[in-house]
mmCIF file of C-alpha atoms in Angstrom:
data_model
loop_
_atom_site.group_PDB
_atom_site.id
_atom_site.type_symbol
_atom_site.label_atom_id
_atom_site.label_comp_id
_atom_site.label_asym_id
_atom_site.label_seq_id
_atom_site.Cartn_x
_atom_site.Cartn_y
_atom_site.Cartn_z
ATOM 1 C CA SER R 1 1.294 24.682 -11.354
ATOM 2 C CA GLY R 2 2.811 28.136 -11.580
ATOM 3 C CA HIS R 3 3.413 28.522 -15.288
ATOM 4 C CA MET R 4 -0.217 29.247 -16.187
ATOM 5 C CA VAL R 5 0.090 32.961 -15.396
ATOM 6 C CA LEU R 6 2.713 33.731 -18.032
ATOM 7 C CA THR R 7 1.988 36.296 -20.703
ATOM 8 C CA GLY R 8 3.710 37.652 -23.753
ATOM 9 C CA ASP R 9 4.496 36.572 -27.272
ATOM 10 C CA ALA R 10 7.727 34.645 -26.723
ATOM 11 C CA PHE R 11 8.621 31.432 -24.977
ATOM 12 C CA THR R 12 9.025 32.225 -21.294
ATOM 13 C CA SER R 13 11.378 30.212 -19.142
ATOM 14 C CA VAL R 14 10.084 28.488 -16.079
ATOM 15 C CA ASP R 15 12.782 27.439 -13.673
ATOM 16 C CA ASP R 16 11.051 24.992 -11.370
ATOM 17 C CA THR R 17 13.229 22.752 -9.232
ATOM 18 C CA ASN R 18 10.563 20.034 -9.401
ATOM 19 C CA TYR R 19 11.393 19.489 -13.057
ATOM 20 C CA LEU R 20 14.515 17.676 -14.144
ATOM 21 C CA GLN R 21 14.195 19.300 -17.528
ATOM 22 C CA GLN R 22 13.747 22.916 -18.405
ATOM 23 C CA PHE R 23 10.586 23.891 -20.222
ATOM 24 C CA ASP R 24 9.593 27.131 -21.927
ATOM 25 C CA PHE R 25 5.952 28.112 -22.419
ATOM 26 C CA LEU R 26 4.484 30.108 -25.319
ATOM 27 C CA ASN R 27 1.006 31.630 -25.113
ATOM 28 C CA ALA R 28 -1.264 30.837 -28.059
ATOM 29 C CA LYS R 29 -4.948 30.929 -28.944
ATOM 30 C CA ILE R 30 -7.076 28.230 -30.504
ATOM 31 C CA ILE R 31 -8.445 29.699 -33.720
ATOM 32 C CA SER R 32 -10.373 26.656 -34.927
ATOM 33 C CA SER R 33 -11.221 23.157 -33.871
ATOM 34 C CA SER R 34 -12.790 20.603 -36.162
ATOM 35 C CA LYS R 35 -14.859 17.823 -34.671
ATOM 36 C CA ASN R 36 -14.470 15.052 -37.217
ATOM 37 C CA GLY R 37 -15.648 11.785 -35.723
ATOM 38 C CA ARG R 38 -12.594 10.034 -34.280
ATOM 39 C CA LYS R 39 -10.039 12.387 -35.858
ATOM 40 C CA ASN R 40 -10.535 15.766 -34.201
ATOM 41 C CA SER R 41 -8.108 18.584 -34.912
ATOM 42 C CA ILE R 42 -7.201 21.935 -33.368
ATOM 43 C CA THR R 43 -5.439 24.904 -34.988
ATOM 44 C CA ILE R 44 -3.504 27.485 -32.958
ATOM 45 C CA ASN R 45 -2.251 30.934 -33.965
ATOM 46 C CA LYS R 46 1.492 30.331 -33.574
ATOM 47 C CA GLY R 47 3.867 28.641 -36.002
ATOM 48 C CA THR R 48 7.446 28.348 -37.185
ATOM 49 C CA GLU R 49 7.907 32.113 -36.807
ATOM 50 C CA ASN R 50 7.487 31.499 -33.065
ATOM 51 C CA ASN R 51 9.738 28.412 -33.092
ATOM 52 C CA VAL R 52 6.789 26.049 -32.846
ATOM 53 C CA ARG R 53 7.667 22.635 -34.254
ATOM 54 C CA PRO R 54 6.021 19.207 -34.494
ATOM 55 C CA GLU R 55 5.989 17.058 -31.334
ATOM 56 C CA MET R 56 5.497 19.819 -28.772
ATOM 57 C CA GLY R 57 3.041 19.467 -25.901
ATOM 58 C CA VAL R 58 0.109 21.882 -25.638
ATOM 59 C CA VAL R 59 -1.690 22.664 -22.366
ATOM 60 C CA GLY R 60 -4.796 24.687 -21.608
ATOM 61 C CA THR R 61 -5.653 26.539 -18.442
ATOM 62 C CA LYS R 62 -6.985 23.372 -16.736
ATOM 63 C CA GLY R 63 -5.217 20.435 -18.343
ATOM 64 C CA ILE R 64 -3.378 19.044 -21.319
ATOM 65 C CA ILE R 65 -4.730 19.696 -24.826
ATOM 66 C CA GLY R 66 -2.587 17.664 -27.196
ATOM 67 C CA ILE R 67 0.580 17.508 -29.287
ATOM 68 C CA THR R 68 1.594 19.675 -32.262
ATOM 69 C CA THR R 69 1.761 17.852 -35.598
ATOM 70 C CA SER R 70 2.601 20.381 -38.325
ATOM 71 C CA SER R 71 3.258 24.109 -38.596
ATOM 72 C CA SER R 72 3.251 26.889 -41.164
ATOM 73 C CA ALA R 73 4.746 30.300 -40.429
ATOM 74 C CA TYR R 74 1.857 31.475 -38.250
ATOM 75 C CA TYR R 75 -0.370 28.452 -37.629
ATOM 76 C CA THR R 76 0.021 24.992 -36.136
ATOM 77 C CA TYR R 77 -2.146 21.881 -36.174
ATOM 78 C CA VAL R 78 -2.538 20.099 -32.857
ATOM 79 C CA LYS R 79 -3.617 16.482 -32.427
ATOM 80 C CA PRO R 80 -5.837 16.737 -29.343
ATOM 81 C CA LEU R 81 -6.222 14.165 -26.601
ATOM 82 C CA ILE R 82 -9.663 13.536 -28.117
ATOM 83 C CA HIS R 83 -8.200 11.848 -31.232
ATOM 84 C CA GLU R 84 -8.161 8.100 -31.878
ATOM 85 C CA ASP R 85 -4.372 8.021 -32.411
ATOM 86 C CA PHE R 86 -3.487 9.980 -29.277
ATOM 87 C CA ILE R 87 -1.583 8.093 -26.573
ATOM 88 C CA LEU R 88 0.439 9.441 -23.660
ATOM 89 C CA GLU R 89 2.026 7.917 -20.577
ATOM 90 C CA VAL R 90 0.316 9.120 -17.409
ATOM 91 C CA ILE R 91 0.600 8.546 -13.677
ATOM 92 C CA HIS R 92 -2.039 7.861 -11.021
ATOM 93 C CA LYS R 93 -1.061 10.524 -8.516
ATOM 94 C CA LYS R 94 -2.002 8.657 -5.322
ATOM 95 C CA SER R 95 -0.254 5.349 -6.079
ATOM 96 C CA LYS R 96 2.406 6.633 -8.515
ATOM 97 C CA SER R 97 1.373 3.813 -10.890
ATOM 98 C CA PHE R 98 1.959 4.326 -14.619
ATOM 99 C CA GLY R 99 -0.590 3.871 -17.363
ATOM 100 C CA PHE R 100 -1.491 5.275 -20.770
ATOM 101 C CA VAL R 101 -4.312 7.650 -21.607
ATOM 102 C CA LYS R 102 -6.213 6.916 -24.831
ATOM 103 C CA TRP R 103 -9.386 8.196 -26.441
ATOM 104 C CA THR R 104 -11.403 5.044 -27.062
ATOM 105 C CA LEU R 105 -14.667 4.342 -28.879
ATOM 106 C CA SER R 106 -16.505 4.410 -25.554
ATOM 107 C CA ASP R 107 -15.302 7.974 -24.823
ATOM 108 C CA ASP R 108 -16.864 11.300 -25.772
ATOM 109 C CA TRP R 109 -15.198 14.733 -25.810
ATOM 110 C CA ARG R 110 -15.387 14.909 -22.019
ATOM 111 C CA THR R 111 -13.799 11.553 -21.194
ATOM 112 C CA ALA R 112 -10.806 9.327 -21.886
ATOM 113 C CA THR R 113 -9.608 5.896 -20.804
ATOM 114 C CA VAL R 114 -6.487 5.013 -18.830
ATOM 115 C CA VAL R 115 -5.102 1.544 -19.564
ATOM 116 C CA ASP R 116 -2.288 -0.578 -18.099
ATOM 117 C CA ILE R 117 -2.747 0.351 -14.432
ATOM 118 C CA PRO R 118 -2.381 -2.979 -12.565
ATOM 119 C CA ASN R 119 -5.539 -4.290 -10.874
ATOM 120 C CA TYR R 120 -3.897 -4.455 -7.426
ATOM 121 C CA VAL R 121 -3.667 -0.620 -7.406
ATOM 122 C CA GLU R 122 -6.382 1.160 -5.453
ATOM 123 C CA VAL R 123 -7.945 3.696 -7.804
ATOM 124 C CA LYS R 124 -10.982 5.692 -6.681
ATOM 125 C CA PRO R 125 -13.330 8.200 -8.363
ATOM 126 C CA GLY R 126 -11.933 11.719 -8.032
ATOM 127 C CA ASP R 127 -8.285 10.590 -8.064
ATOM 128 C CA GLU R 128 -5.977 12.718 -10.208
ATOM 129 C CA ILE R 129 -4.325 11.454 -13.385
ATOM 130 C CA LEU R 130 -1.235 13.471 -14.372
ATOM 131 C CA THR R 131 1.380 13.455 -17.124
ATOM 132 C CA ARG R 132 4.357 11.247 -16.363
ATOM 133 C CA GLY R 133 6.715 13.464 -18.378
ATOM 134 C CA SER R 134 8.507 10.426 -19.759
ATOM 135 C CA ASN R 135 8.639 11.486 -23.403
ATOM 136 C CA GLY R 136 9.758 15.046 -22.717
ATOM 137 C CA LEU R 137 6.699 16.617 -24.381
ATOM 138 C CA PHE R 138 5.075 17.599 -21.096
ATOM 139 C CA PRO R 139 6.600 18.348 -17.715
ATOM 140 C CA MET R 140 5.819 15.779 -15.059
ATOM 141 C CA GLY R 141 2.604 16.407 -13.137
ATOM 142 C CA GLU R 142 0.495 18.303 -15.688
ATOM 143 C CA MET R 143 -3.203 17.671 -15.060
ATOM 144 C CA VAL R 144 -4.897 15.216 -17.443
ATOM 145 C CA GLY R 145 -8.130 14.369 -15.673
ATOM 146 C CA PHE R 146 -10.028 12.958 -12.711
ATOM 147 C CA VAL R 147 -11.083 9.342 -12.271
ATOM 148 C CA LEU R 148 -14.750 8.834 -13.141
ATOM 149 C CA SER R 149 -15.067 5.043 -12.794
ATOM 150 C CA VAL R 150 -12.890 1.988 -12.273
ATOM 151 C CA GLU R 151 -13.640 -1.426 -13.732
ATOM 152 C CA ASP R 152 -11.951 -4.690 -12.879
ATOM 153 C CA ILE R 153 -11.933 -6.735 -16.091
ATOM 154 C CA PRO R 154 -12.298 -10.486 -15.409
ATOM 155 C CA GLY R 155 -9.211 -12.415 -16.497
ATOM 156 C CA GLU R 156 -7.201 -9.222 -17.002
ATOM 157 C CA VAL R 157 -4.337 -7.951 -14.845
ATOM 158 C CA TYR R 158 -5.123 -4.288 -15.623
ATOM 159 C CA LEU R 159 -7.934 -1.980 -14.563
ATOM 160 C CA LYS R 160 -10.129 -0.085 -17.006
ATOM 161 C CA VAL R 161 -10.147 3.471 -15.678
ATOM 162 C CA LYS R 162 -12.450 6.123 -17.115
ATOM 163 C CA ILE R 163 -11.481 9.739 -16.520
ATOM 164 C CA ASN R 164 -13.175 13.090 -16.867
ATOM 165 C CA LEU R 165 -10.810 15.310 -18.857
ATOM 166 C CA ALA R 166 -9.606 18.337 -16.902
ATOM 167 C CA GLU R 167 -9.773 20.499 -20.019
ATOM 168 C CA ASP R 168 -13.186 21.235 -21.518
ATOM 169 C CA PHE R 169 -12.651 20.704 -25.249
ATOM 170 C CA SER R 170 -15.979 22.358 -26.091
ATOM 171 C CA ASN R 171 -14.863 25.598 -24.476
ATOM 172 C CA VAL R 172 -11.117 26.129 -24.694
ATOM 173 C CA TYR R 173 -9.394 29.215 -26.084
ATOM 174 C CA SER R 174 -6.107 30.030 -24.379
ATOM 175 C CA VAL R 175 -3.310 27.477 -24.534
ATOM 176 C CA GLN R 176 0.434 27.261 -24.054
ATOM 177 C CA VAL R 177 2.900 25.432 -26.262
ATOM 178 C CA ILE R 178 5.698 23.698 -24.369
ATOM 179 C CA ASP R 179 9.273 23.769 -25.582
ATOM 180 C CA ASN R 180 11.577 21.322 -23.856
ATOM 181 C CA VAL R 181 14.841 23.234 -24.119
ATOM 182 C CA LEU R 182 16.884 20.310 -22.867
ATOM 183 C CA LYS R 183 15.342 17.926 -25.386
ATOM 184 C CA ASN R 184 16.593 20.117 -28.224
ATOM 185 C CA GLU R 185 20.093 20.169 -26.756
ATOM 186 C CA PHE R 186 20.073 16.376 -26.602
ATOM 187 C CA LYS R 187 19.116 16.186 -30.251
ATOM 188 C CA GLU R 188 22.008 18.430 -31.245
ATOM 189 C CA LEU R 189 24.648 16.342 -29.437
#
């Protein structure tokens, strides 16, 4: 998607007709990331001085990173996708089926699990998993990961889909914080 080339120290508007909502993107850098068992955390170098607030999506150069949780003037904590409490609605690009991405006990920092995709959907290794954009934190169609394996669970109506995360959490530096301009306007109404 085209917004990855933006530079500068302020939120930059992206007017893309594919999006129903308008999103602004702010460049930031990861200054620390703590690997703490199931509760990993990331800190970025932008905060309330840059209008960063809780509940904003964060993307890297290859895929989604996580969601902001708390900010000081110049720093913000991000709950990454590789955190046990992370959950986000996603879409299987080929079939347009919805599911949720979670970081389960069987995942490491390179993988995640997509749940709630019905077992009649044809999902194959290499298929793309993207953000659905339903909660307004991410635009629709941001890269989340690529299908690694698909398991049909006996007696269940949903597939267990393992994905390789698009973003390499062991080697990520540049990110962008997403401000859904429209979402703020809704809140003010």
